Amino acid sequence: MSSGWRNWFAGRGRSLGAGALVLAALAVGRVVTDQLPDAKAVGSAPIERVAQIGEVAHLRVGDVKVVKVQGGKVWSGIVEAKTTPGMWVVADIEFTPRRDEGAISLATIRDDAGHEWSLGRGISTCKLGIPGVPMTCQVAVEVPAKAMSGAELVLRWNPYDRRWDDQAVITLTIDDESAATWAKNEEPIKIPLAKVGR
């Protein structure tokens, strides 16, 4: 084979190798891009103020502290009582509003598998607060009677639009033992009216 043909084949080999590298880079880029979150969703996602039970989460609308979490089949308020085939998770909250419309209007429980349970048939008594005046109140959320890995209680002011705001995220422990105990508890959990002031 003449040197001209050898040079031609060598040049074609380099071109094919470069082309393969470009295709591989494009494929890797596509995989990386597919794994990245949507920029718009990230930009408008709520800011999460993570806290443990007993810790204060400082929100735009006020300071929130979950002081106790309990569960059972029934909750009983001033004018109504509700039972469930699952279980109610009831959180006792200390809330100090910063503004006139300060309230906890949204309460959800979510797990690390992406499931989320909203207030639904439950209740929030954390409303109609007075700016700067502490109140004690409760939320009740209905969930299935099962353990929830990585369960968190999410509390926020606006129940309709979650964009560009903040929310408290309280770490819960709903393990097998807690779920089994709460699912059998038929003693009504009392939910009184919110108490304003100390």
PDB file of C-alpha atoms in Angstrom:
ATOM      1  CA  MET A   1       0.000   0.000   0.000  1.00  0.00           C
ATOM      2  CA  SER A   2       1.362   3.392  -0.925  1.00  0.00           C
ATOM      3  CA  SER A   3       2.086   6.049   1.719  1.00  0.00           C
ATOM      4  CA  GLY A   4      -0.744   8.200   0.260  1.00  0.00           C
ATOM      5  CA  TRP A   5      -3.311   5.519   1.037  1.00  0.00           C
ATOM      6  CA  ARG A   6      -1.820   4.962   4.478  1.00  0.00           C
ATOM      7  CA  ASN A   7      -2.099   8.698   5.245  1.00  0.00           C
ATOM      8  CA  TRP A   8      -5.690   8.742   3.951  1.00  0.00           C
ATOM      9  CA  PHE A   9      -6.693   5.797   6.206  1.00  0.00           C
ATOM     10  CA  ALA A  10      -4.874   7.331   9.190  1.00  0.00           C
ATOM     11  CA  GLY A  11      -6.702  10.635   8.643  1.00  0.00           C
ATOM     12  CA  ARG A  12     -10.069   8.852   8.388  1.00  0.00           C
ATOM     13  CA  GLY A  13      -9.300   6.953  11.615  1.00  0.00           C
ATOM     14  CA  ARG A  14      -8.540  10.177  13.457  1.00  0.00           C
ATOM     15  CA  SER A  15     -11.750  11.767  12.148  1.00  0.00           C
ATOM     16  CA  LEU A  16     -13.822   8.755  13.208  1.00  0.00           C
ATOM     17  CA  GLY A  17     -12.158   8.766  16.647  1.00  0.00           C
ATOM     18  CA  ALA A  18     -12.857  12.471  17.111  1.00  0.00           C
ATOM     19  CA  GLY A  19     -16.459  11.958  15.978  1.00  0.00           C
ATOM     20  CA  ALA A  20     -16.922   9.139  18.481  1.00  0.00           C
ATOM     21  CA  LEU A  21     -15.544  11.351  21.263  1.00  0.00           C
ATOM     22  CA  VAL A  22     -17.947  14.169  20.330  1.00  0.00           C
ATOM     23  CA  LEU A  23     -20.915  11.743  20.351  1.00  0.00           C
ATOM     24  CA  ALA A  24     -19.842  10.338  23.722  1.00  0.00           C
ATOM     25  CA  ALA A  25     -19.553  13.866  25.177  1.00  0.00           C
ATOM     26  CA  LEU A  26     -23.025  14.744  23.862  1.00  0.00           C
ATOM     27  CA  ALA A  27     -24.481  11.581  25.393  1.00  0.00           C
ATOM     28  CA  VAL A  28     -22.883  12.324  28.791  1.00  0.00           C
ATOM     29  CA  GLY A  29     -24.136  15.916  28.602  1.00  0.00           C
ATOM     30  CA  ARG A  30     -27.660  14.713  27.901  1.00  0.00           C
ATOM     31  CA  VAL A  31     -27.582  12.325  30.886  1.00  0.00           C
ATOM     32  CA  VAL A  32     -26.337  15.122  33.175  1.00  0.00           C
ATOM     33  CA  THR A  33     -28.960  17.581  31.862  1.00  0.00           C
ATOM     34  CA  ASP A  34     -31.760  15.051  32.395  1.00  0.00           C
ATOM     35  CA  GLN A  35     -30.710  14.646  36.040  1.00  0.00           C
ATOM     36  CA  LEU A  36     -30.697  18.376  36.832  1.00  0.00           C
ATOM     37  CA  PRO A  37     -33.873  19.929  38.305  1.00  0.00           C
ATOM     38  CA  ASP A  38     -35.908  22.386  36.278  1.00  0.00           C
ATOM     39  CA  ALA A  39     -34.426  25.871  36.766  1.00  0.00           C
ATOM     40  CA  LYS A  40     -37.853  27.533  37.021  1.00  0.00           C
ATOM     41  CA  ALA A  41     -39.045  25.068  39.666  1.00  0.00           C
ATOM     42  CA  VAL A  42     -35.879  25.542  41.725  1.00  0.00           C
ATOM     43  CA  GLY A  43     -36.066  29.328  41.442  1.00  0.00           C
ATOM     44  CA  SER A  44     -39.651  29.501  42.707  1.00  0.00           C
ATOM     45  CA  ALA A  45     -39.493  26.640  45.248  1.00  0.00           C
ATOM     46  CA  PRO A  46     -40.280  27.542  48.865  1.00  0.00           C
ATOM     47  CA  ILE A  47     -37.399  28.072  51.262  1.00  0.00           C
ATOM     48  CA  GLU A  48     -37.469  25.336  53.881  1.00  0.00           C
ATOM     49  CA  ARG A  49     -36.727  26.216  57.508  1.00  0.00           C
ATOM     50  CA  VAL A  50     -35.867  22.800  58.957  1.00  0.00           C
ATOM     51  CA  ALA A  51     -36.305  22.257  62.697  1.00  0.00           C
ATOM     52  CA  GLN A  52     -36.672  19.460  65.212  1.00  0.00           C
ATOM     53  CA  ILE A  53     -39.520  19.130  67.695  1.00  0.00           C
ATOM     54  CA  GLY A  54     -38.887  21.778  70.358  1.00  0.00           C
ATOM     55  CA  GLU A  55     -36.884  24.063  68.039  1.00  0.00           C
ATOM     56  CA  VAL A  56     -38.136  27.374  66.601  1.00  0.00           C
ATOM     57  CA  ALA A  57     -38.489  27.817  62.841  1.00  0.00           C
ATOM     58  CA  HIS A  58     -38.347  31.522  61.947  1.00  0.00           C
ATOM     59  CA  LEU A  59     -40.796  32.142  59.095  1.00  0.00           C
ATOM     60  CA  ARG A  60     -41.683  35.351  57.290  1.00  0.00           C
ATOM     61  CA  VAL A  61     -45.145  35.309  58.916  1.00  0.00           C
ATOM     62  CA  GLY A  62     -43.932  34.397  62.395  1.00  0.00           C
ATOM     63  CA  ASP A  63     -42.025  32.010  64.642  1.00  0.00           C
ATOM     64  CA  VAL A  64     -43.247  28.408  64.806  1.00  0.00           C
ATOM     65  CA  LYS A  65     -42.311  25.727  67.324  1.00  0.00           C
ATOM     66  CA  VAL A  66     -43.803  22.228  67.431  1.00  0.00           C
ATOM     67  CA  VAL A  67     -43.728  21.208  71.093  1.00  0.00           C
ATOM     68  CA  LYS A  68     -45.452  17.828  70.940  1.00  0.00           C
ATOM     69  CA  VAL A  69     -46.685  15.275  68.377  1.00  0.00           C
ATOM     70  CA  GLN A  70     -49.218  12.547  69.108  1.00  0.00           C
ATOM     71  CA  GLY A  71     -51.450  10.258  67.111  1.00  0.00           C
ATOM     72  CA  GLY A  72     -54.680   8.309  67.276  1.00  0.00           C
ATOM     73  CA  LYS A  73     -57.897   7.258  65.551  1.00  0.00           C
ATOM     74  CA  VAL A  74     -60.019  10.202  66.740  1.00  0.00           C
ATOM     75  CA  TRP A  75     -59.643  13.912  67.368  1.00  0.00           C
ATOM     76  CA  SER A  76     -62.262  15.920  69.198  1.00  0.00           C
ATOM     77  CA  GLY A  77     -62.724  19.674  68.899  1.00  0.00           C
ATOM     78  CA  ILE A  78     -65.196  22.174  70.367  1.00  0.00           C
ATOM     79  CA  VAL A  79     -67.980  21.497  67.832  1.00  0.00           C
ATOM     80  CA  GLU A  80     -66.872  18.390  65.958  1.00  0.00           C
ATOM     81  CA  ALA A  81     -65.008  15.114  66.205  1.00  0.00           C
ATOM     82  CA  LYS A  82     -63.540  13.036  63.421  1.00  0.00           C
ATOM     83  CA  THR A  83     -62.428   9.443  63.209  1.00  0.00           C
ATOM     84  CA  THR A  84     -60.303   7.771  60.558  1.00  0.00           C
ATOM     85  CA  PRO A  85     -59.520   4.272  59.267  1.00  0.00           C
ATOM     86  CA  GLY A  86     -55.894   5.417  59.273  1.00  0.00           C
ATOM     87  CA  MET A  87     -54.526   7.669  61.991  1.00  0.00           C
ATOM     88  CA  TRP A  88     -54.479  11.351  62.882  1.00  0.00           C
ATOM     89  CA  VAL A  89     -51.144  12.993  63.533  1.00  0.00           C
ATOM     90  CA  VAL A  90     -51.729  15.956  65.848  1.00  0.00           C
ATOM     91  CA  ALA A  91     -49.053  18.564  66.543  1.00  0.00           C
ATOM     92  CA  ASP A  92     -49.150  21.049  69.426  1.00  0.00           C
ATOM     93  CA  ILE A  93     -47.660  24.333  68.228  1.00  0.00           C
ATOM     94  CA  GLU A  94     -46.428  27.593  69.698  1.00  0.00           C
ATOM     95  CA  PHE A  95     -46.837  30.350  67.117  1.00  0.00           C
ATOM     96  CA  THR A  96     -45.985  34.047  67.354  1.00  0.00           C
ATOM     97  CA  PRO A  97     -47.290  35.904  64.278  1.00  0.00           C
ATOM     98  CA  ARG A  98     -45.340  38.834  62.839  1.00  0.00           C
ATOM     99  CA  ARG A  99     -48.185  40.266  60.768  1.00  0.00           C
ATOM    100  CA  ASP A 100     -51.962  40.684  60.827  1.00  0.00           C
ATOM    101  CA  GLU A 101     -52.691  37.844  58.424  1.00  0.00           C
ATOM    102  CA  GLY A 102     -50.160  35.543  60.074  1.00  0.00           C
ATOM    103  CA  ALA A 103     -51.559  32.012  60.305  1.00  0.00           C
ATOM    104  CA  ILE A 104     -50.697  28.373  59.690  1.00  0.00           C
ATOM    105  CA  SER A 105     -53.159  27.572  56.931  1.00  0.00           C
ATOM    106  CA  LEU A 106     -51.296  24.650  55.360  1.00  0.00           C
ATOM    107  CA  ALA A 107     -50.123  21.545  57.177  1.00  0.00           C
ATOM    108  CA  THR A 108     -48.933  18.460  55.337  1.00  0.00           C
ATOM    109  CA  ILE A 109     -46.987  15.343  56.177  1.00  0.00           C
ATOM    110  CA  ARG A 110     -44.578  13.972  53.609  1.00  0.00           C
ATOM    111  CA  ASP A 111     -42.262  10.977  53.553  1.00  0.00           C
ATOM    112  CA  ASP A 112     -39.000  10.321  51.770  1.00  0.00           C
ATOM    113  CA  ALA A 113     -40.766   8.256  49.078  1.00  0.00           C
ATOM    114  CA  GLY A 114     -42.491  11.393  47.761  1.00  0.00           C
ATOM    115  CA  HIS A 115     -45.928  10.784  49.318  1.00  0.00           C
ATOM    116  CA  GLU A 116     -47.675  13.824  50.782  1.00  0.00           C
ATOM    117  CA  TRP A 117     -50.823  14.031  52.896  1.00  0.00           C
ATOM    118  CA  SER A 118     -52.547  17.408  53.196  1.00  0.00           C
ATOM    119  CA  LEU A 119     -54.687  18.934  55.917  1.00  0.00           C
ATOM    120  CA  GLY A 120     -57.782  17.640  54.082  1.00  0.00           C
ATOM    121  CA  ARG A 121     -60.369  16.575  56.692  1.00  0.00           C
ATOM    122  CA  GLY A 122     -58.036  17.738  59.425  1.00  0.00           C
ATOM    123  CA  ILE A 123     -57.848  21.071  61.179  1.00  0.00           C
ATOM    124  CA  SER A 124     -55.563  23.986  61.980  1.00  0.00           C
ATOM    125  CA  THR A 125     -56.449  26.196  64.938  1.00  0.00           C
ATOM    126  CA  CYS A 126     -53.369  28.353  64.266  1.00  0.00           C
ATOM    127  CA  LYS A 127     -55.275  31.279  62.746  1.00  0.00           C
ATOM    128  CA  LEU A 128     -56.392  34.801  63.645  1.00  0.00           C
ATOM    129  CA  GLY A 129     -53.275  35.533  65.641  1.00  0.00           C
ATOM    130  CA  ILE A 130     -52.250  38.957  66.923  1.00  0.00           C
ATOM    131  CA  PRO A 131     -48.849  40.210  65.715  1.00  0.00           C
ATOM    132  CA  GLY A 132     -46.235  39.827  68.437  1.00  0.00           C
ATOM    133  CA  VAL A 133     -48.527  37.904  70.788  1.00  0.00           C
ATOM    134  CA  PRO A 134     -47.692  34.191  71.285  1.00  0.00           C
ATOM    135  CA  MET A 135     -50.442  31.638  70.784  1.00  0.00           C
ATOM    136  CA  THR A 136     -50.718  27.900  71.349  1.00  0.00           C
ATOM    137  CA  CYS A 137     -52.644  25.936  68.756  1.00  0.00           C
ATOM    138  CA  GLN A 138     -52.824  22.571  66.988  1.00  0.00           C
ATOM    139  CA  VAL A 139     -52.941  20.968  63.563  1.00  0.00           C
ATOM    140  CA  ALA A 140     -54.311  17.502  62.761  1.00  0.00           C
ATOM    141  CA  VAL A 141     -53.402  15.647  59.541  1.00  0.00           C
ATOM    142  CA  GLU A 142     -54.923  12.329  58.434  1.00  0.00           C
ATOM    143  CA  VAL A 143     -52.440   9.708  57.203  1.00  0.00           C
ATOM    144  CA  PRO A 144     -52.423   5.938  56.582  1.00  0.00           C
ATOM    145  CA  ALA A 145     -51.818   3.717  59.595  1.00  0.00           C
ATOM    146  CA  LYS A 146     -48.249   2.767  58.696  1.00  0.00           C
ATOM    147  CA  ALA A 147     -44.669   3.688  59.420  1.00  0.00           C
ATOM    148  CA  MET A 148     -43.320   6.567  57.322  1.00  0.00           C
ATOM    149  CA  SER A 149     -39.637   6.707  56.592  1.00  0.00           C
ATOM    150  CA  GLY A 150     -38.255  10.239  56.806  1.00  0.00           C
ATOM    151  CA  ALA A 151     -41.637  11.744  57.770  1.00  0.00           C
ATOM    152  CA  GLU A 152     -41.758  15.544  58.023  1.00  0.00           C
ATOM    153  CA  LEU A 153     -44.483  17.967  59.040  1.00  0.00           C
ATOM    154  CA  VAL A 154     -44.632  20.975  56.700  1.00  0.00           C
ATOM    155  CA  LEU A 155     -46.265  24.158  58.026  1.00  0.00           C
ATOM    156  CA  ARG A 156     -46.830  27.348  56.049  1.00  0.00           C
ATOM    157  CA  TRP A 157     -49.041  30.391  55.733  1.00  0.00           C
ATOM    158  CA  ASN A 158     -50.323  30.195  52.125  1.00  0.00           C
ATOM    159  CA  PRO A 159     -52.128  26.942  51.237  1.00  0.00           C
ATOM    160  CA  TYR A 160     -52.675  27.879  47.580  1.00  0.00           C
ATOM    161  CA  ASP A 161     -49.379  29.125  46.184  1.00  0.00           C
ATOM    162  CA  ARG A 162     -46.145  27.549  47.386  1.00  0.00           C
ATOM    163  CA  ARG A 163     -43.845  29.667  45.216  1.00  0.00           C
ATOM    164  CA  TRP A 164     -41.324  32.198  46.545  1.00  0.00           C
ATOM    165  CA  ASP A 165     -42.203  31.852  50.220  1.00  0.00           C
ATOM    166  CA  ASP A 166     -40.888  29.908  53.191  1.00  0.00           C
ATOM    167  CA  GLN A 167     -42.210  27.002  55.221  1.00  0.00           C
ATOM    168  CA  ALA A 168     -41.324  25.186  58.423  1.00  0.00           C
ATOM    169  CA  VAL A 169     -40.248  21.565  57.990  1.00  0.00           C
ATOM    170  CA  ILE A 170     -40.342  19.617  61.247  1.00  0.00           C
ATOM    171  CA  THR A 171     -38.631  16.234  61.417  1.00  0.00           C
ATOM    172  CA  LEU A 172     -40.950  13.510  62.756  1.00  0.00           C
ATOM    173  CA  THR A 173     -40.333   9.932  63.834  1.00  0.00           C
ATOM    174  CA  ILE A 174     -43.211   7.738  62.690  1.00  0.00           C
ATOM    175  CA  ASP A 175     -41.632   4.305  62.979  1.00  0.00           C
ATOM    176  CA  ASP A 176     -43.325   0.893  63.209  1.00  0.00           C
ATOM    177  CA  GLU A 177     -43.848   1.196  66.962  1.00  0.00           C
ATOM    178  CA  SER A 178     -45.364   4.697  66.794  1.00  0.00           C
ATOM    179  CA  ALA A 179     -47.644   3.794  63.882  1.00  0.00           C
ATOM    180  CA  ALA A 180     -48.875   0.610  65.588  1.00  0.00           C
ATOM    181  CA  THR A 181     -49.584   2.458  68.852  1.00  0.00           C
ATOM    182  CA  TRP A 182     -51.334   5.410  67.192  1.00  0.00           C
ATOM    183  CA  ALA A 183     -53.406   3.177  64.900  1.00  0.00           C
ATOM    184  CA  LYS A 184     -54.869   1.443  67.982  1.00  0.00           C
ATOM    185  CA  ASN A 185     -55.400   4.563  70.087  1.00  0.00           C
ATOM    186  CA  GLU A 186     -59.148   5.269  70.190  1.00  0.00           C
ATOM    187  CA  GLU A 187     -58.982   7.813  73.012  1.00  0.00           C
ATOM    188  CA  PRO A 188     -59.998  11.157  71.400  1.00  0.00           C
ATOM    189  CA  ILE A 189     -57.172  13.665  71.098  1.00  0.00           C
ATOM    190  CA  LYS A 190     -58.516  16.981  72.409  1.00  0.00           C
ATOM    191  CA  ILE A 191     -58.215  19.950  70.076  1.00  0.00           C
ATOM    192  CA  PRO A 192     -59.381  23.052  71.952  1.00  0.00           C
ATOM    193  CA  LEU A 193     -59.608  26.567  70.556  1.00  0.00           C
ATOM    194  CA  ALA A 194     -56.272  28.336  70.171  1.00  0.00           C
ATOM    195  CA  LYS A 195     -55.029  30.116  73.281  1.00  0.00           C
ATOM    196  CA  VAL A 196     -53.680  33.625  72.763  1.00  0.00           C
ATOM    197  CA  GLY A 197     -51.065  34.916  75.221  1.00  0.00           C
ATOM    198  CA  ARG A 198     -49.078  33.026  77.811  1.00  0.00           C
TER     199      ARG A 198
END
